[in-house]
Amino acid sequence: MTDLLSSRALPRGFRFASVAAGLKRKGHTGALDVALIVSDPPASAAAVFTQNLVQAPPVVLSREHVRASAGAMRAVIVNSGNANCSVGPGGMAASRATADCVAKLLGCGPKQVVVCSTGVIGVPLAVERILNAAPGLAKSLAFSPRAFDGLTRAIMTTDTRPKRAWASARIGGKTVRIAGCAKGAGMIHPNMATMLAFVVTDAAVEPAILDVALRDVVSRTFNSITVDGDSSTNDTLLVLANGASGAARIAAADGADYKKFVAALEQVCKTLAIGIVEDGEGATHLVEIEVRGAPSDAAAKRVAETIGLSSLVKTAIAGADPNWGRILAAAGRSGVPFNPDHAEIWLGGMKMYGPPKGASYSVALPLDEKVAHRRLLEKDVPIVIDLHNGSGAARVWTCDFTKEYVEINASYRT
């Protein structure tokens, strides 16, 4: 989903605006860096935030605001280029001033505004640039694909492209629409696993039920990706549901309407999450790791994450090296019990480790290394490991490590 979404796919009752306020550093002059999302009807809100001990003031304030206004959220203001993190008391003052400013422009309460920031840590935020830009943002709010696209670009930092997704569902005879965008390319790992993501829907959902749905979906999407094993200080995933579709209100976490809504929400979140991995800093391959035969689903996920975090596995993928031994070794240090003599491994669709015909133990299988190398040059590289120690299963998505990742992060001051 790389093209602009159509007006028909855009959730009703939302407007968007973005501007270049001059927050980004050299090389990004004129780049969009502040965006505003407004729900005209007050919206239900649900969010998950970073679990890093170090949390930026926008995260602390937004968590407070979501708790206070979960049934009546009106707006999100977000800036890129500066994380507003670890800068002393001025950080919280800047976030509160931003919420107050937007609230006055919209005629709502400050706690009906979510504030998000992303970018470099430890540099004081030039909040006056945001405050000066806010009136123009409010005046330029629009319900249009182009306005939504501006939002997707304004939140980018080291991203090479915007990430957006959308889906729809029929609920009570009405079409409800879900659209979302995300930014993230580095500092990506559960818990939670994205830097910033915003999802809006014109479905009507009780706040508590929206929270249940979001946490369910996050476990299989944003919390199942890893780029580099780092979690940001500013991670925020927010969902707003304003009911503007006119569809029946979803008030329970069961039934056909709830299941259809969750399926559409998961489609959007999965597309965004995988888009983050595909755009991992310096990445050339998307790697899907599937673990089967674990003692439980949780154990399977632990094995998959351990493999996905392995620098040796990630560099082998970067070099198109069919080194399945690194996969087995990573699984072996995950802490999940299994008998390596019974395990099986497929890499790039080729079975490389398992029992030969008639054998009861696993060994390296015959392999044409030239064919395997060509398979691993493809953009999408699947890894499958069957532990043969239960029925637990899980999937995790990661990317390869290249020298570009080191170069990008050695000089990151965006």
Tab-separated table of C-alpha atoms in Angstrom:
chain	number	residue	atom	x	y	z
A	1	MET	CA	0.000	0.000	0.000
A	2	THR	CA	2.356	2.696	-1.194
A	3	ASP	CA	-0.083	4.881	-3.130
A	4	LEU	CA	-2.192	7.593	-1.586
A	5	LEU	CA	-5.399	6.290	-0.135
A	6	SER	CA	-8.577	7.522	-1.798
A	7	SER	CA	-11.119	9.802	-0.170
A	8	ARG	CA	-13.470	6.819	0.037
A	9	ALA	CA	-10.944	4.971	2.239
A	10	LEU	CA	-10.330	7.888	4.601
A	11	PRO	CA	-12.228	7.603	7.912
A	12	ARG	CA	-14.963	10.209	8.241
A	13	GLY	CA	-14.843	12.949	10.830
A	14	PHE	CA	-11.056	13.425	10.828
A	15	ARG	CA	-8.966	16.260	9.427
A	16	PHE	CA	-5.211	16.557	9.022
A	17	ALA	CA	-2.574	19.244	8.518
A	18	SER	CA	1.227	19.469	8.444
A	19	VAL	CA	3.872	22.175	8.200
A	20	ALA	CA	7.626	22.757	8.076
A	21	ALA	CA	8.370	24.561	11.336
A	22	GLY	CA	12.153	24.315	11.129
A	23	LEU	CA	12.715	21.680	13.818
A	24	LYS	CA	14.851	19.352	11.712
A	25	ARG	CA	18.553	19.891	11.355
A	26	LYS	CA	20.760	20.601	8.361
A	27	GLY	CA	19.977	18.585	5.284
A	28	HIS	CA	16.260	18.704	6.053
A	29	THR	CA	15.547	22.385	5.472
A	30	GLY	CA	11.925	22.858	4.478
A	31	ALA	CA	10.935	19.330	5.474
A	32	LEU	CA	7.557	18.808	7.116
A	33	ASP	CA	8.078	18.337	10.835
A	34	VAL	CA	4.852	19.202	12.698
A	35	ALA	CA	1.439	17.626	12.068
A	36	LEU	CA	-2.025	17.855	13.548
A	37	ILE	CA	-4.798	15.248	13.609
A	38	VAL	CA	-8.259	16.419	14.645
A	39	SER	CA	-11.392	14.371	15.240
A	40	ASP	CA	-14.408	16.619	14.867
A	41	PRO	CA	-16.639	14.347	16.981
A	42	PRO	CA	-14.962	13.490	20.307
A	43	ALA	CA	-13.312	10.101	19.856
A	44	SER	CA	-12.660	7.024	21.941
A	45	ALA	CA	-8.933	6.625	22.471
A	46	ALA	CA	-6.640	3.712	23.271
A	47	ALA	CA	-2.870	3.748	23.334
A	48	VAL	CA	0.232	1.795	24.210
A	49	PHE	CA	3.487	3.501	25.090
A	50	THR	CA	7.151	2.673	25.483
A	51	GLN	CA	8.101	0.469	28.413
A	52	ASN	CA	11.566	1.980	28.517
A	53	LEU	CA	12.396	3.324	31.986
A	54	VAL	CA	13.470	6.549	30.279
A	55	GLN	CA	10.275	8.159	29.012
A	56	ALA	CA	10.016	11.500	27.251
A	57	PRO	CA	7.628	14.122	28.671
A	58	PRO	CA	5.247	13.764	25.689
A	59	VAL	CA	4.788	10.083	26.624
A	60	VAL	CA	4.158	10.886	30.295
A	61	LEU	CA	1.693	13.651	29.425
A	62	SER	CA	-0.109	11.684	26.711
A	63	ARG	CA	-0.567	8.672	28.984
A	64	GLU	CA	-2.186	11.027	31.509
A	65	HIS	CA	-4.424	12.572	28.842
A	66	VAL	CA	-5.556	9.231	27.398
A	67	ARG	CA	-6.536	8.063	30.876
A	68	ALA	CA	-8.477	11.275	31.503
A	69	SER	CA	-10.179	11.621	28.094
A	70	ALA	CA	-10.404	8.075	26.725
A	71	GLY	CA	-13.992	8.710	25.643
A	72	ALA	CA	-13.598	12.255	24.339
A	73	MET	CA	-10.224	12.762	22.636
A	74	ARG	CA	-10.086	15.527	20.052
A	75	ALA	CA	-6.583	15.922	18.670
A	76	VAL	CA	-2.997	14.753	18.273
A	77	ILE	CA	-0.102	17.126	17.653
A	78	VAL	CA	3.205	15.552	16.741
A	79	ASN	CA	6.645	16.852	15.875
A	80	SER	CA	9.699	15.168	14.403
A	81	GLY	CA	13.316	16.309	14.557
A	82	ASN	CA	13.420	16.470	18.356
A	83	ALA	CA	12.355	13.868	20.946
A	84	ASN	CA	11.905	16.430	23.759
A	85	CYS	CA	13.518	13.881	26.062
A	86	SER	CA	15.993	14.240	28.951
A	87	VAL	CA	16.093	18.036	28.809
A	88	GLY	CA	14.980	18.839	32.351
A	89	PRO	CA	11.746	20.527	33.498
A	90	GLY	CA	11.512	22.458	30.248
A	91	GLY	CA	10.542	19.271	28.457
A	92	MET	CA	7.260	18.830	30.294
A	93	ALA	CA	6.598	22.565	30.144
A	94	ALA	CA	6.974	22.416	26.350
A	95	SER	CA	4.584	19.476	26.040
A	96	ARG	CA	1.970	21.126	28.262
A	97	ALA	CA	2.271	24.414	26.377
A	98	THR	CA	1.719	22.553	23.119
A	99	ALA	CA	-1.407	20.813	24.416
A	100	ASP	CA	-2.752	24.097	25.830
A	101	CYS	CA	-2.166	25.891	22.533
A	102	VAL	CA	-3.960	23.263	20.446
A	103	ALA	CA	-6.830	23.060	22.930
A	104	LYS	CA	-7.431	26.808	22.700
A	105	LEU	CA	-7.420	26.696	18.903
A	106	LEU	CA	-9.941	23.838	18.853
A	107	GLY	CA	-12.096	24.963	21.774
A	108	CYS	CA	-11.510	21.803	23.813
A	109	GLY	CA	-9.693	20.881	27.018
A	110	PRO	CA	-5.915	20.324	27.078
A	111	LYS	CA	-6.453	16.748	28.264
A	112	GLN	CA	-8.308	16.075	25.011
A	113	VAL	CA	-5.025	16.554	23.146
A	114	VAL	CA	-2.266	13.955	22.722
A	115	VAL	CA	1.270	15.315	22.269
A	116	CYS	CA	3.993	13.251	20.566
A	117	SER	CA	7.610	13.948	19.654
A	118	THR	CA	10.340	11.997	17.890
A	119	GLY	CA	13.932	12.727	16.967
A	120	VAL	CA	17.200	13.405	18.735
A	121	ILE	CA	17.368	12.974	22.527
A	122	GLY	CA	18.846	15.542	24.899
A	123	VAL	CA	18.388	18.713	22.840
A	124	PRO	CA	15.903	21.306	24.147
A	125	LEU	CA	12.817	21.532	21.942
A	126	ALA	CA	12.303	24.860	20.187
A	127	VAL	CA	8.662	24.757	21.280
A	128	GLU	CA	8.024	28.325	20.190
A	129	ARG	CA	8.305	27.140	16.586
A	130	ILE	CA	5.501	24.649	17.211
A	131	LEU	CA	3.373	27.237	18.995
A	132	ASN	CA	3.896	29.737	16.187
A	133	ALA	CA	2.983	27.119	13.576
A	134	ALA	CA	-0.126	25.855	15.391
A	135	PRO	CA	-2.610	28.557	14.247
A	136	GLY	CA	-1.684	27.956	10.622
A	137	LEU	CA	-2.000	24.225	11.121
A	138	ALA	CA	-5.480	24.626	12.562
A	139	LYS	CA	-6.563	26.814	9.646
A	140	SER	CA	-5.238	24.368	7.041
A	141	LEU	CA	-6.907	21.245	8.469
A	142	ALA	CA	-8.500	19.218	5.698
A	143	PHE	CA	-10.251	15.923	5.072
A	144	SER	CA	-8.268	14.754	2.070
A	145	PRO	CA	-5.753	12.095	1.013
A	146	ARG	CA	-3.161	14.819	0.433
A	147	ALA	CA	-3.585	16.149	3.966
A	148	PHE	CA	-3.244	12.625	5.363
A	149	ASP	CA	-0.122	12.103	3.256
A	150	GLY	CA	1.385	15.244	4.769
A	151	LEU	CA	0.935	13.698	8.212
A	152	THR	CA	2.733	10.512	7.137
A	153	ARG	CA	5.714	12.570	5.942
A	154	ALA	CA	5.870	15.030	8.830
A	155	ILE	CA	6.561	12.259	11.359
A	156	MET	CA	9.554	10.797	9.470
A	157	THR	CA	13.142	10.980	10.753
A	158	THR	CA	15.551	8.376	9.333
A	159	ASP	CA	12.673	6.742	7.448
A	160	THR	CA	13.272	6.546	3.708
A	161	ARG	CA	9.565	6.536	2.895
A	162	PRO	CA	6.210	7.109	4.564
A	163	LYS	CA	4.345	4.145	5.983
A	164	ARG	CA	0.571	4.099	5.622
A	165	ALA	CA	-2.166	1.474	5.532
A	166	TRP	CA	-5.928	1.252	5.434
A	167	ALA	CA	-8.767	-1.259	5.608
A	168	SER	CA	-12.535	-1.386	5.956
A	169	ALA	CA	-15.234	-3.604	7.426
A	170	ARG	CA	-19.016	-3.872	7.285
A	171	ILE	CA	-20.555	-3.404	10.708
A	172	GLY	CA	-24.294	-3.279	11.175
A	173	GLY	CA	-24.840	-2.677	7.476
A	174	LYS	CA	-22.447	0.300	7.453
A	175	THR	CA	-18.896	0.581	6.130
A	176	VAL	CA	-16.324	1.556	8.727
A	177	ARG	CA	-12.897	2.691	7.640
A	178	ILE	CA	-9.538	2.404	9.362
A	179	ALA	CA	-6.411	4.273	8.252
A	180	GLY	CA	-3.031	4.510	9.887
A	181	CYS	CA	0.495	5.768	9.521
A	182	ALA	CA	3.747	5.034	11.317
A	183	LYS	CA	7.326	6.185	11.513
A	184	GLY	CA	10.262	4.070	12.508
A	185	ALA	CA	13.404	2.590	11.021
A	186	GLY	CA	15.728	2.237	14.010
A	187	MET	CA	15.352	1.773	17.793
A	188	ILE	CA	12.709	-0.839	16.994
A	189	HIS	CA	12.036	-3.735	19.345
A	190	PRO	CA	9.288	-4.801	21.748
A	191	ASN	CA	8.080	-3.686	24.165
A	192	MET	CA	6.274	-1.878	22.382
A	193	ALA	CA	7.867	-2.019	19.012
A	194	THR	CA	7.333	1.092	17.048
A	195	MET	CA	8.394	4.680	17.527
A	196	LEU	CA	5.181	6.479	16.505
A	197	ALA	CA	1.973	5.154	14.960
A	198	PHE	CA	-1.441	6.760	14.612
A	199	VAL	CA	-4.567	4.861	13.592
A	200	VAL	CA	-7.933	6.561	13.049
A	201	THR	CA	-11.285	4.931	12.430
A	202	ASP	CA	-14.855	6.103	12.030
A	203	ALA	CA	-16.109	2.984	13.833
A	204	ALA	CA	-17.922	3.532	17.118
A	205	VAL	CA	-16.136	1.603	19.875
A	206	GLU	CA	-16.340	1.902	23.634
A	207	PRO	CA	-12.967	3.075	25.006
A	208	ALA	CA	-12.448	-0.025	27.161
A	209	ILE	CA	-13.234	-2.318	24.227
A	210	LEU	CA	-10.948	-0.318	21.942
A	211	ASP	CA	-8.171	-0.815	24.490
A	212	VAL	CA	-8.776	-4.588	24.558
A	213	ALA	CA	-8.740	-4.753	20.754
A	214	LEU	CA	-5.568	-2.693	20.463
A	215	ARG	CA	-3.614	-4.747	22.984
A	216	ASP	CA	-4.730	-7.958	21.311
A	217	VAL	CA	-3.618	-6.759	17.893
A	218	VAL	CA	-0.336	-5.236	19.114
A	219	SER	CA	0.868	-8.614	20.390
A	220	ARG	CA	0.799	-10.027	16.836
A	221	THR	CA	1.987	-6.927	14.983
A	222	PHE	CA	4.029	-4.105	16.521
A	223	ASN	CA	5.226	-6.356	19.343
A	224	SER	CA	6.351	-8.988	16.863
A	225	ILE	CA	8.943	-6.931	15.003
A	226	THR	CA	12.554	-6.085	15.742
A	227	VAL	CA	15.160	-4.110	13.834
A	228	ASP	CA	17.998	-3.645	16.284
A	229	GLY	CA	16.873	-4.647	19.769
A	230	ASP	CA	16.457	-1.080	21.023
A	231	SER	CA	13.269	0.514	22.371
A	232	SER	CA	12.748	4.240	21.997
A	233	THR	CA	12.021	6.660	24.818
A	234	ASN	CA	9.089	8.045	22.830
A	235	ASP	CA	7.220	5.007	21.487
A	236	THR	CA	3.508	5.720	21.121
A	237	LEU	CA	0.756	3.860	19.290
A	238	LEU	CA	-2.589	5.637	19.429
A	239	VAL	CA	-5.983	4.621	18.034
A	240	LEU	CA	-8.903	7.055	17.776
A	241	ALA	CA	-12.446	5.863	17.014
A	242	ASN	CA	-15.025	8.631	16.508
A	243	GLY	CA	-18.166	6.798	15.313
A	244	ALA	CA	-18.669	9.117	12.330
A	245	SER	CA	-19.536	6.145	10.091
A	246	GLY	CA	-22.894	5.815	11.830
A	247	ALA	CA	-22.272	2.115	12.400
A	248	ALA	CA	-23.565	0.375	15.507
A	249	ARG	CA	-21.410	0.911	18.581
A	250	ILE	CA	-19.152	-1.976	19.565
A	251	ALA	CA	-19.606	-2.341	23.292
A	252	ALA	CA	-18.320	-5.850	23.989
A	253	ALA	CA	-15.159	-7.776	23.140
A	254	ASP	CA	-17.064	-10.551	21.407
A	255	GLY	CA	-19.537	-11.073	18.597
A	256	ALA	CA	-19.261	-10.744	14.831
A	257	ASP	CA	-18.902	-6.945	14.729
A	258	TYR	CA	-16.031	-6.957	17.200
A	259	LYS	CA	-14.233	-9.726	15.301
A	260	LYS	CA	-14.599	-7.889	11.985
A	261	PHE	CA	-13.283	-4.690	13.530
A	262	VAL	CA	-10.298	-6.459	15.088
A	263	ALA	CA	-9.478	-8.183	11.789
A	264	ALA	CA	-9.426	-4.841	9.958
A	265	LEU	CA	-7.413	-3.177	12.727
A	266	GLU	CA	-4.891	-6.022	12.636
A	267	GLN	CA	-4.569	-5.706	8.860
A	268	VAL	CA	-3.641	-2.034	9.212
A	269	CYS	CA	-1.267	-2.569	12.135
A	270	LYS	CA	0.467	-5.533	10.498
A	271	THR	CA	1.050	-3.594	7.282
A	272	LEU	CA	2.521	-0.680	9.222
A	273	ALA	CA	4.667	-2.914	11.437
A	274	ILE	CA	6.143	-4.855	8.527
A	275	GLY	CA	6.676	-1.566	6.692
A	276	ILE	CA	8.873	-0.433	9.580
A	277	VAL	CA	11.015	-3.567	9.320
A	278	GLU	CA	11.273	-3.286	5.538
A	279	ASP	CA	12.545	0.264	6.027
A	280	GLY	CA	14.979	-0.700	8.791
A	281	GLU	CA	18.048	1.501	8.694
A	282	GLY	CA	20.269	0.125	5.943
A	283	ALA	CA	18.092	-2.986	5.553
A	284	THR	CA	18.059	-4.937	2.289
A	285	HIS	CA	15.967	-7.952	3.374
A	286	LEU	CA	12.710	-8.553	5.203
A	287	VAL	CA	13.026	-11.706	7.326
A	288	GLU	CA	10.000	-13.617	8.607
A	289	ILE	CA	10.882	-16.040	11.400
A	290	GLU	CA	8.346	-18.781	12.063
A	291	VAL	CA	8.809	-21.066	15.045
A	292	ARG	CA	6.794	-24.280	15.333
A	293	GLY	CA	6.657	-27.097	17.841
A	294	ALA	CA	7.462	-25.071	20.955
A	295	PRO	CA	6.092	-25.826	24.437
A	296	SER	CA	3.763	-22.793	24.132
A	297	ASP	CA	3.064	-19.821	21.893
A	298	ALA	CA	4.963	-17.596	24.336
A	299	ALA	CA	7.953	-19.930	24.186
A	300	ALA	CA	7.806	-19.947	20.390
A	301	LYS	CA	7.849	-16.155	20.364
A	302	ARG	CA	10.853	-16.112	22.693
A	303	VAL	CA	12.767	-18.356	20.288
A	304	ALA	CA	11.715	-16.275	17.272
A	305	GLU	CA	12.776	-13.028	18.955
A	306	THR	CA	16.122	-14.500	19.978
A	307	ILE	CA	16.803	-15.521	16.379
A	308	GLY	CA	15.589	-12.162	15.094
A	309	LEU	CA	17.869	-10.284	17.502
A	310	SER	CA	20.969	-12.307	16.641
A	311	SER	CA	23.539	-10.077	14.960
A	312	LEU	CA	25.158	-13.169	13.458
A	313	VAL	CA	21.893	-14.300	11.889
A	314	LYS	CA	21.165	-10.792	10.615
A	315	THR	CA	24.617	-10.364	9.074
A	316	ALA	CA	24.419	-13.816	7.473
A	317	ILE	CA	21.180	-12.737	5.786
A	318	ALA	CA	22.847	-9.500	4.652
A	319	GLY	CA	25.585	-11.551	3.012
A	320	ALA	CA	23.189	-14.171	1.580
A	321	ASP	CA	25.142	-16.784	3.546
A	322	PRO	CA	23.124	-20.003	4.201
A	323	ASN	CA	24.589	-20.370	7.671
A	324	TRP	CA	21.760	-22.246	9.375
A	325	GLY	CA	24.016	-23.064	12.334
A	326	ARG	CA	23.614	-19.485	13.571
A	327	ILE	CA	19.844	-19.989	13.660
A	328	LEU	CA	20.123	-23.203	15.666
A	329	ALA	CA	22.603	-21.624	18.061
A	330	ALA	CA	20.330	-18.627	18.650
A	331	ALA	CA	17.367	-20.911	19.357
A	332	GLY	CA	19.537	-22.865	21.779
A	333	ARG	CA	20.285	-19.800	23.935
A	334	SER	CA	16.671	-18.630	24.048
A	335	GLY	CA	16.005	-20.498	27.290
A	336	VAL	CA	13.270	-22.628	25.698
A	337	PRO	CA	13.805	-26.386	26.092
A	338	PHE	CA	14.037	-28.593	23.002
A	339	ASN	CA	16.223	-31.408	21.712
A	340	PRO	CA	18.484	-30.029	18.952
A	341	ASP	CA	18.840	-33.551	17.542
A	342	HIS	CA	15.129	-33.443	16.676
A	343	ALA	CA	14.867	-29.876	15.353
A	344	GLU	CA	14.431	-28.938	11.688
A	345	ILE	CA	15.403	-25.697	9.933
A	346	TRP	CA	14.360	-24.179	6.608
A	347	LEU	CA	16.125	-21.057	5.315
A	348	GLY	CA	14.963	-19.286	2.188
A	349	GLY	CA	12.491	-22.094	1.585
A	350	MET	CA	15.253	-24.737	1.566
A	351	LYS	CA	15.477	-27.404	4.262
A	352	MET	CA	19.026	-27.280	5.617
A	353	TYR	CA	18.882	-29.193	8.907
A	354	GLY	CA	16.821	-32.229	9.837
A	355	PRO	CA	16.814	-36.019	9.900
A	356	PRO	CA	17.922	-37.724	6.662
A	357	LYS	CA	15.583	-40.378	5.333
A	358	GLY	CA	15.441	-43.260	7.781
A	359	ALA	CA	17.397	-41.440	10.489
A	360	SER	CA	16.142	-40.531	13.962
A	361	TYR	CA	18.393	-37.524	14.518
A	362	SER	CA	18.989	-34.261	12.666
A	363	VAL	CA	22.128	-33.348	10.740
A	364	ALA	CA	23.165	-30.918	8.008
A	365	LEU	CA	21.315	-31.857	4.825
A	366	PRO	CA	22.835	-31.877	1.328
A	367	LEU	CA	22.827	-28.320	-0.022
A	368	ASP	CA	23.681	-26.619	-3.283
A	369	GLU	CA	25.279	-23.486	-1.830
A	370	LYS	CA	25.055	-21.544	-5.101
A	371	VAL	CA	21.295	-22.127	-5.269
A	372	ALA	CA	20.936	-21.268	-1.583
A	373	HIS	CA	22.939	-18.068	-2.072
A	374	ARG	CA	20.645	-17.011	-4.937
A	375	ARG	CA	17.578	-17.693	-2.785
A	376	LEU	CA	18.962	-15.530	-0.009
A	377	LEU	CA	19.563	-12.640	-2.390
A	378	GLU	CA	15.781	-12.230	-2.671
A	379	LYS	CA	14.166	-9.375	-0.756
A	380	ASP	CA	11.953	-11.625	1.393
A	381	VAL	CA	13.818	-14.326	3.324
A	382	PRO	CA	11.752	-16.796	5.385
A	383	ILE	CA	13.228	-18.733	8.300
A	384	VAL	CA	11.303	-21.696	9.724
A	385	ILE	CA	12.410	-23.785	12.687
A	386	ASP	CA	10.430	-26.694	14.103
A	387	LEU	CA	11.491	-27.639	17.632
A	388	HIS	CA	9.279	-30.752	17.835
A	389	ASN	CA	8.567	-30.093	21.513
A	390	GLY	CA	4.908	-29.048	21.640
A	391	SER	CA	2.262	-27.226	19.631
A	392	GLY	CA	3.287	-23.609	20.322
A	393	ALA	CA	3.891	-21.362	17.313
A	394	ALA	CA	4.758	-17.732	16.616
A	395	ARG	CA	5.959	-15.352	13.904
A	396	VAL	CA	8.381	-12.444	14.250
A	397	TRP	CA	9.625	-10.080	11.541
A	398	THR	CA	13.110	-8.588	11.391
A	399	CYS	CA	15.626	-7.321	8.842
A	400	ASP	CA	19.292	-7.828	8.063
A	401	PHE	CA	22.214	-5.800	9.412
A	402	THR	CA	24.371	-3.986	6.872
A	403	LYS	CA	27.243	-1.523	7.158
A	404	GLU	CA	24.760	1.233	6.321
A	405	TYR	CA	23.064	0.674	9.684
A	406	VAL	CA	26.320	1.468	11.466
A	407	GLU	CA	26.974	4.518	9.281
A	408	ILE	CA	23.471	5.929	9.791
A	409	ASN	CA	23.547	5.535	13.550
A	410	ALA	CA	27.136	6.671	13.949
A	411	SER	CA	26.179	10.090	12.622
A	412	TYR	CA	22.497	10.427	13.578
A	413	ARG	CA	21.674	13.968	14.651
A	414	THR	CA	18.401	14.457	12.754
